């Protein structure tokens, strides 16, 4: 699975908003500077997140962005879906829409299993979990596995 720069930036921006503690809206420039995200790219991402109902914007001198819901009600999957679409696709197609024949026939259940596991992890971790450095036990255990950090 590949996490695009757009998805990574969106999650990082959402985490900045989650960790702001409701101190009022954050300006895009402040988020961009804090996370070293190109400002113009971030503006586009924040607009997608606004249209997707994850953030709200406020105009004016005290304007900026804030989360539309509590951080514990927004999963990492929610953020990625808003800016990228489906979590798992094959050549841009959702797995249930694929069909294979012959020796490749069992690829479809493999892609479905992969999608199921990705969903389970990303839907089970909220912005609040990451912002507070408290990943769910199952996710932390996967990250702590000896081979998790080794590239084959």
mmCIF file with all atom_site columns, C-alpha atoms in Angstrom:
data_model
loop_
_atom_site.group_PDB
_atom_site.id
_atom_site.type_symbol
_atom_site.label_atom_id
_atom_site.label_alt_id
_atom_site.label_comp_id
_atom_site.label_asym_id
_atom_site.label_entity_id
_atom_site.label_seq_id
_atom_site.pdbx_PDB_ins_code
_atom_site.Cartn_x
_atom_site.Cartn_y
_atom_site.Cartn_z
_atom_site.occupancy
_atom_site.B_iso_or_equiv
_atom_site.pdbx_formal_charge
_atom_site.auth_seq_id
_atom_site.auth_comp_id
_atom_site.auth_asym_id
_atom_site.auth_atom_id
_atom_site.pdbx_PDB_model_num
ATOM 1   C CA . UNK A 1 1   ? 0.000   0.000   0.000   1.00 0.00 ? 1   UNK A CA 1
ATOM 2   C CA . UNK A 1 2   ? 1.236   3.462   -0.856  1.00 0.00 ? 2   UNK A CA 1
ATOM 3   C CA . UNK A 1 3   ? 0.294   6.535   1.195   1.00 0.00 ? 3   UNK A CA 1
ATOM 4   C CA . UNK A 1 4   ? 0.411   9.596   -1.075  1.00 0.00 ? 4   UNK A CA 1
ATOM 5   C CA . UNK A 1 5   ? 1.854   12.942  -0.021  1.00 0.00 ? 5   UNK A CA 1
ATOM 6   C CA . UNK A 1 6   ? -1.696  14.325  -0.192  1.00 0.00 ? 6   UNK A CA 1
ATOM 7   C CA . UNK A 1 7   ? -2.995  11.728  2.312   1.00 0.00 ? 7   UNK A CA 1
ATOM 8   C CA . UNK A 1 8   ? 0.038   12.161  4.580   1.00 0.00 ? 8   UNK A CA 1
ATOM 9   C CA . UNK A 1 9   ? -0.318  15.953  4.573   1.00 0.00 ? 9   UNK A CA 1
ATOM 10  C CA . UNK A 1 10  ? -4.066  15.726  5.215   1.00 0.00 ? 10  UNK A CA 1
ATOM 11  C CA . UNK A 1 11  ? -3.585  13.483  8.242   1.00 0.00 ? 11  UNK A CA 1
ATOM 12  C CA . UNK A 1 12  ? -0.791  15.686  9.586   1.00 0.00 ? 12  UNK A CA 1
ATOM 13  C CA . UNK A 1 13  ? -2.917  18.829  9.139   1.00 0.00 ? 13  UNK A CA 1
ATOM 14  C CA . UNK A 1 14  ? -5.850  17.139  10.879  1.00 0.00 ? 14  UNK A CA 1
ATOM 15  C CA . UNK A 1 15  ? -3.546  16.175  13.744  1.00 0.00 ? 15  UNK A CA 1
ATOM 16  C CA . UNK A 1 16  ? -2.434  19.799  14.108  1.00 0.00 ? 16  UNK A CA 1
ATOM 17  C CA . UNK A 1 17  ? -6.085  20.792  14.362  1.00 0.00 ? 17  UNK A CA 1
ATOM 18  C CA . UNK A 1 18  ? -6.781  17.957  16.812  1.00 0.00 ? 18  UNK A CA 1
ATOM 19  C CA . UNK A 1 19  ? -3.915  18.978  19.069  1.00 0.00 ? 19  UNK A CA 1
ATOM 20  C CA . UNK A 1 20  ? -4.856  22.669  19.069  1.00 0.00 ? 20  UNK A CA 1
ATOM 21  C CA . UNK A 1 21  ? -7.220  21.927  21.939  1.00 0.00 ? 21  UNK A CA 1
ATOM 22  C CA . UNK A 1 22  ? -10.078 24.048  20.660  1.00 0.00 ? 22  UNK A CA 1
ATOM 23  C CA . UNK A 1 23  ? -8.124  27.274  21.187  1.00 0.00 ? 23  UNK A CA 1
ATOM 24  C CA . UNK A 1 24  ? -9.876  28.732  18.168  1.00 0.00 ? 24  UNK A CA 1
ATOM 25  C CA . UNK A 1 25  ? -9.285  28.255  14.474  1.00 0.00 ? 25  UNK A CA 1
ATOM 26  C CA . UNK A 1 26  ? -5.773  27.709  13.103  1.00 0.00 ? 26  UNK A CA 1
ATOM 27  C CA . UNK A 1 27  ? -4.629  29.556  10.031  1.00 0.00 ? 27  UNK A CA 1
ATOM 28  C CA . UNK A 1 28  ? -3.496  27.440  7.096   1.00 0.00 ? 28  UNK A CA 1
ATOM 29  C CA . UNK A 1 29  ? -0.100  29.166  7.212   1.00 0.00 ? 29  UNK A CA 1
ATOM 30  C CA . UNK A 1 30  ? 0.405   28.072  10.823  1.00 0.00 ? 30  UNK A CA 1
ATOM 31  C CA . UNK A 1 31  ? -0.493  24.474  9.999   1.00 0.00 ? 31  UNK A CA 1
ATOM 32  C CA . UNK A 1 32  ? 1.763   24.507  6.933   1.00 0.00 ? 32  UNK A CA 1
ATOM 33  C CA . UNK A 1 33  ? 4.687   25.896  8.940   1.00 0.00 ? 33  UNK A CA 1
ATOM 34  C CA . UNK A 1 34  ? 4.190   23.498  11.857  1.00 0.00 ? 34  UNK A CA 1
ATOM 35  C CA . UNK A 1 35  ? 4.123   20.439  9.599   1.00 0.00 ? 35  UNK A CA 1
ATOM 36  C CA . UNK A 1 36  ? 6.405   21.631  6.794   1.00 0.00 ? 36  UNK A CA 1
ATOM 37  C CA . UNK A 1 37  ? 3.648   21.298  4.197   1.00 0.00 ? 37  UNK A CA 1
ATOM 38  C CA . UNK A 1 38  ? 3.620   23.477  1.067   1.00 0.00 ? 38  UNK A CA 1
ATOM 39  C CA . UNK A 1 39  ? 1.018   26.171  1.792   1.00 0.00 ? 39  UNK A CA 1
ATOM 40  C CA . UNK A 1 40  ? -0.793  26.136  -1.570  1.00 0.00 ? 40  UNK A CA 1
ATOM 41  C CA . UNK A 1 41  ? -1.022  22.330  -1.522  1.00 0.00 ? 41  UNK A CA 1
ATOM 42  C CA . UNK A 1 42  ? -2.374  22.479  2.029   1.00 0.00 ? 42  UNK A CA 1
ATOM 43  C CA . UNK A 1 43  ? -5.057  24.993  1.026   1.00 0.00 ? 43  UNK A CA 1
ATOM 44  C CA . UNK A 1 44  ? -6.329  22.527  -1.580  1.00 0.00 ? 44  UNK A CA 1
ATOM 45  C CA . UNK A 1 45  ? -6.306  19.695  0.976   1.00 0.00 ? 45  UNK A CA 1
ATOM 46  C CA . UNK A 1 46  ? -8.129  21.793  3.575   1.00 0.00 ? 46  UNK A CA 1
ATOM 47  C CA . UNK A 1 47  ? -10.778 22.681  0.984   1.00 0.00 ? 47  UNK A CA 1
ATOM 48  C CA . UNK A 1 48  ? -11.319 18.965  0.292   1.00 0.00 ? 48  UNK A CA 1
ATOM 49  C CA . UNK A 1 49  ? -11.555 18.334  4.030   1.00 0.00 ? 49  UNK A CA 1
ATOM 50  C CA . UNK A 1 50  ? -14.050 21.188  4.380   1.00 0.00 ? 50  UNK A CA 1
ATOM 51  C CA . UNK A 1 51  ? -16.199 19.843  1.534   1.00 0.00 ? 51  UNK A CA 1
ATOM 52  C CA . UNK A 1 52  ? -15.942 16.390  3.130   1.00 0.00 ? 52  UNK A CA 1
ATOM 53  C CA . UNK A 1 53  ? -17.280 17.689  6.445   1.00 0.00 ? 53  UNK A CA 1
ATOM 54  C CA . UNK A 1 54  ? -14.112 17.121  8.468   1.00 0.00 ? 54  UNK A CA 1
ATOM 55  C CA . UNK A 1 55  ? -13.144 20.751  9.008   1.00 0.00 ? 55  UNK A CA 1
ATOM 56  C CA . UNK A 1 56  ? -14.947 24.057  9.114   1.00 0.00 ? 56  UNK A CA 1
ATOM 57  C CA . UNK A 1 57  ? -13.447 27.357  8.087   1.00 0.00 ? 57  UNK A CA 1
ATOM 58  C CA . UNK A 1 58  ? -13.960 30.804  9.470   1.00 0.00 ? 58  UNK A CA 1
ATOM 59  C CA . UNK A 1 59  ? -13.133 33.995  7.587   1.00 0.00 ? 59  UNK A CA 1
ATOM 60  C CA . UNK A 1 60  ? -11.678 37.166  8.998   1.00 0.00 ? 60  UNK A CA 1
ATOM 61  C CA . UNK A 1 61  ? -8.778  38.247  11.144  1.00 0.00 ? 61  UNK A CA 1
ATOM 62  C CA . UNK A 1 62  ? -9.472  35.535  13.705  1.00 0.00 ? 62  UNK A CA 1
ATOM 63  C CA . UNK A 1 63  ? -10.316 33.039  10.986  1.00 0.00 ? 63  UNK A CA 1
ATOM 64  C CA . UNK A 1 64  ? -8.830  29.729  10.086  1.00 0.00 ? 64  UNK A CA 1
ATOM 65  C CA . UNK A 1 65  ? -9.745  26.069  10.304  1.00 0.00 ? 65  UNK A CA 1
ATOM 66  C CA . UNK A 1 66  ? -10.937 23.764  13.055  1.00 0.00 ? 66  UNK A CA 1
ATOM 67  C CA . UNK A 1 67  ? -12.220 20.216  13.168  1.00 0.00 ? 67  UNK A CA 1
ATOM 68  C CA . UNK A 1 68  ? -15.934 19.867  12.455  1.00 0.00 ? 68  UNK A CA 1
ATOM 69  C CA . UNK A 1 69  ? -16.255 17.043  15.015  1.00 0.00 ? 69  UNK A CA 1
ATOM 70  C CA . UNK A 1 70  ? -14.319 15.957  18.099  1.00 0.00 ? 70  UNK A CA 1
ATOM 71  C CA . UNK A 1 71  ? -10.955 14.364  17.273  1.00 0.00 ? 71  UNK A CA 1
ATOM 72  C CA . UNK A 1 72  ? -12.065 11.041  18.746  1.00 0.00 ? 72  UNK A CA 1
ATOM 73  C CA . UNK A 1 73  ? -14.943 10.940  16.226  1.00 0.00 ? 73  UNK A CA 1
ATOM 74  C CA . UNK A 1 74  ? -12.684 11.252  13.169  1.00 0.00 ? 74  UNK A CA 1
ATOM 75  C CA . UNK A 1 75  ? -10.701 8.210   12.061  1.00 0.00 ? 75  UNK A CA 1
ATOM 76  C CA . UNK A 1 76  ? -7.534  8.251   10.015  1.00 0.00 ? 76  UNK A CA 1
ATOM 77  C CA . UNK A 1 77  ? -9.583  6.416   7.354   1.00 0.00 ? 77  UNK A CA 1
ATOM 78  C CA . UNK A 1 78  ? -12.071 9.314   7.274   1.00 0.00 ? 78  UNK A CA 1
ATOM 79  C CA . UNK A 1 79  ? -9.297  11.773  6.482   1.00 0.00 ? 79  UNK A CA 1
ATOM 80  C CA . UNK A 1 80  ? -7.702  9.614   3.793   1.00 0.00 ? 80  UNK A CA 1
ATOM 81  C CA . UNK A 1 81  ? -11.027 8.867   2.100   1.00 0.00 ? 81  UNK A CA 1
ATOM 82  C CA . UNK A 1 82  ? -11.925 12.559  1.896   1.00 0.00 ? 82  UNK A CA 1
ATOM 83  C CA . UNK A 1 83  ? -8.711  13.492  0.082   1.00 0.00 ? 83  UNK A CA 1
ATOM 84  C CA . UNK A 1 84  ? -7.947  10.264  -1.828  1.00 0.00 ? 84  UNK A CA 1
ATOM 85  C CA . UNK A 1 85  ? -11.135 8.222   -2.186  1.00 0.00 ? 85  UNK A CA 1
ATOM 86  C CA . UNK A 1 86  ? -11.235 4.483   -1.430  1.00 0.00 ? 86  UNK A CA 1
ATOM 87  C CA . UNK A 1 87  ? -8.567  3.140   0.906   1.00 0.00 ? 87  UNK A CA 1
ATOM 88  C CA . UNK A 1 88  ? -7.661  0.221   -1.333  1.00 0.00 ? 88  UNK A CA 1
ATOM 89  C CA . UNK A 1 89  ? -8.041  -0.013  -5.066  1.00 0.00 ? 89  UNK A CA 1
ATOM 90  C CA . UNK A 1 90  ? -6.368  -2.038  -7.784  1.00 0.00 ? 90  UNK A CA 1
ATOM 91  C CA . UNK A 1 91  ? -5.478  0.040   -10.825 1.00 0.00 ? 91  UNK A CA 1
ATOM 92  C CA . UNK A 1 92  ? -7.995  2.602   -9.551  1.00 0.00 ? 92  UNK A CA 1
ATOM 93  C CA . UNK A 1 93  ? -10.825 0.042   -9.330  1.00 0.00 ? 93  UNK A CA 1
ATOM 94  C CA . UNK A 1 94  ? -12.426 -1.121  -6.089  1.00 0.00 ? 94  UNK A CA 1
ATOM 95  C CA . UNK A 1 95  ? -11.776 -4.835  -5.491  1.00 0.00 ? 95  UNK A CA 1
ATOM 96  C CA . UNK A 1 96  ? -15.444 -5.985  -5.661  1.00 0.00 ? 96  UNK A CA 1
ATOM 97  C CA . UNK A 1 97  ? -15.644 -4.576  -9.191  1.00 0.00 ? 97  UNK A CA 1
ATOM 98  C CA . UNK A 1 98  ? -12.782 -6.779  -10.412 1.00 0.00 ? 98  UNK A CA 1
ATOM 99  C CA . UNK A 1 99  ? -12.854 -10.259 -11.865 1.00 0.00 ? 99  UNK A CA 1
ATOM 100 C CA . UNK A 1 100 ? -10.029 -12.645 -12.641 1.00 0.00 ? 100 UNK A CA 1
ATOM 101 C CA . UNK A 1 101 ? -9.850  -16.013 -14.323 1.00 0.00 ? 101 UNK A CA 1
ATOM 102 C CA . UNK A 1 102 ? -7.593  -19.010 -14.333 1.00 0.00 ? 102 UNK A CA 1
ATOM 103 C CA . UNK A 1 103 ? -4.672  -19.041 -11.913 1.00 0.00 ? 103 UNK A CA 1
ATOM 104 C CA . UNK A 1 104 ? -5.313  -15.381 -10.972 1.00 0.00 ? 104 UNK A CA 1
ATOM 105 C CA . UNK A 1 105 ? -8.851  -16.138 -9.739  1.00 0.00 ? 105 UNK A CA 1
ATOM 106 C CA . UNK A 1 106 ? -7.825  -16.229 -6.076  1.00 0.00 ? 106 UNK A CA 1
ATOM 107 C CA . UNK A 1 107 ? -6.329  -12.743 -6.319  1.00 0.00 ? 107 UNK A CA 1
ATOM 108 C CA . UNK A 1 108 ? -9.746  -11.190 -5.707  1.00 0.00 ? 108 UNK A CA 1
ATOM 109 C CA . UNK A 1 109 ? -10.183 -12.656 -2.195  1.00 0.00 ? 109 UNK A CA 1
ATOM 110 C CA . UNK A 1 110 ? -6.582  -11.622 -1.466  1.00 0.00 ? 110 UNK A CA 1
ATOM 111 C CA . UNK A 1 111 ? -7.312  -7.997  -2.432  1.00 0.00 ? 111 UNK A CA 1
ATOM 112 C CA . UNK A 1 112 ? -10.547 -8.102  -0.392  1.00 0.00 ? 112 UNK A CA 1
ATOM 113 C CA . UNK A 1 113 ? -8.631  -9.424  2.653   1.00 0.00 ? 113 UNK A CA 1
ATOM 114 C CA . UNK A 1 114 ? -6.047  -6.690  2.236   1.00 0.00 ? 114 UNK A CA 1
ATOM 115 C CA . UNK A 1 115 ? -8.786  -4.047  2.062   1.00 0.00 ? 115 UNK A CA 1
ATOM 116 C CA . UNK A 1 116 ? -10.441 -5.511  5.150   1.00 0.00 ? 116 UNK A CA 1
ATOM 117 C CA . UNK A 1 117 ? -7.230  -5.325  7.176   1.00 0.00 ? 117 UNK A CA 1
ATOM 118 C CA . UNK A 1 118 ? -6.415  -1.791  6.024   1.00 0.00 ? 118 UNK A CA 1
ATOM 119 C CA . UNK A 1 119 ? -9.936  -0.716  6.958   1.00 0.00 ? 119 UNK A CA 1
ATOM 120 C CA . UNK A 1 120 ? -9.705  -2.417  10.354  1.00 0.00 ? 120 UNK A CA 1
ATOM 121 C CA . UNK A 1 121 ? -6.543  -0.506  11.227  1.00 0.00 ? 121 UNK A CA 1
ATOM 122 C CA . UNK A 1 122 ? -7.318  2.912   9.749   1.00 0.00 ? 122 UNK A CA 1
ATOM 123 C CA . UNK A 1 123 ? -10.962 2.967   10.876  1.00 0.00 ? 123 UNK A CA 1
ATOM 124 C CA . UNK A 1 124 ? -9.912  1.862   14.367  1.00 0.00 ? 124 UNK A CA 1
ATOM 125 C CA . UNK A 1 125 ? -7.498  4.750   14.958  1.00 0.00 ? 125 UNK A CA 1
ATOM 126 C CA . UNK A 1 126 ? -8.828  8.241   15.610  1.00 0.00 ? 126 UNK A CA 1
ATOM 127 C CA . UNK A 1 127 ? -7.098  11.583  15.344  1.00 0.00 ? 127 UNK A CA 1
ATOM 128 C CA . UNK A 1 128 ? -7.289  11.751  19.141  1.00 0.00 ? 128 UNK A CA 1
ATOM 129 C CA . UNK A 1 129 ? -5.450  8.408   19.436  1.00 0.00 ? 129 UNK A CA 1
ATOM 130 C CA . UNK A 1 130 ? -2.542  9.611   17.305  1.00 0.00 ? 130 UNK A CA 1
ATOM 131 C CA . UNK A 1 131 ? -2.464  13.150  18.724  1.00 0.00 ? 131 UNK A CA 1
ATOM 132 C CA . UNK A 1 132 ? -2.237  11.733  22.248  1.00 0.00 ? 132 UNK A CA 1
ATOM 133 C CA . UNK A 1 133 ? 0.364   9.097   21.253  1.00 0.00 ? 133 UNK A CA 1
ATOM 134 C CA . UNK A 1 134 ? -1.974  6.320   22.408  1.00 0.00 ? 134 UNK A CA 1
ATOM 135 C CA . UNK A 1 135 ? -2.491  3.920   19.537  1.00 0.00 ? 135 UNK A CA 1
ATOM 136 C CA . UNK A 1 136 ? -4.960  1.097   20.106  1.00 0.00 ? 136 UNK A CA 1
ATOM 137 C CA . UNK A 1 137 ? -3.249  -1.985  21.566  1.00 0.00 ? 137 UNK A CA 1
ATOM 138 C CA . UNK A 1 138 ? -3.655  -4.068  18.412  1.00 0.00 ? 138 UNK A CA 1
ATOM 139 C CA . UNK A 1 139 ? -2.103  -1.392  16.224  1.00 0.00 ? 139 UNK A CA 1
ATOM 140 C CA . UNK A 1 140 ? 0.731   -0.788  18.688  1.00 0.00 ? 140 UNK A CA 1
ATOM 141 C CA . UNK A 1 141 ? 1.434   -4.537  18.758  1.00 0.00 ? 141 UNK A CA 1
ATOM 142 C CA . UNK A 1 142 ? 1.670   -4.643  14.961  1.00 0.00 ? 142 UNK A CA 1
ATOM 143 C CA . UNK A 1 143 ? 4.107   -1.709  14.997  1.00 0.00 ? 143 UNK A CA 1
ATOM 144 C CA . UNK A 1 144 ? 6.159   -3.334  17.773  1.00 0.00 ? 144 UNK A CA 1
ATOM 145 C CA . UNK A 1 145 ? 6.641   -6.611  15.863  1.00 0.00 ? 145 UNK A CA 1
ATOM 146 C CA . UNK A 1 146 ? 10.366  -7.146  15.212  1.00 0.00 ? 146 UNK A CA 1
ATOM 147 C CA . UNK A 1 147 ? 10.005  -7.290  11.413  1.00 0.00 ? 147 UNK A CA 1
ATOM 148 C CA . UNK A 1 148 ? 7.601   -4.333  11.174  1.00 0.00 ? 148 UNK A CA 1
ATOM 149 C CA . UNK A 1 149 ? 10.399  -1.806  10.764  1.00 0.00 ? 149 UNK A CA 1
ATOM 150 C CA . UNK A 1 150 ? 12.521  -3.887  8.377   1.00 0.00 ? 150 UNK A CA 1
ATOM 151 C CA . UNK A 1 151 ? 12.250  -3.410  4.629   1.00 0.00 ? 151 UNK A CA 1
ATOM 152 C CA . UNK A 1 152 ? 12.462  -6.704  2.773   1.00 0.00 ? 152 UNK A CA 1
#
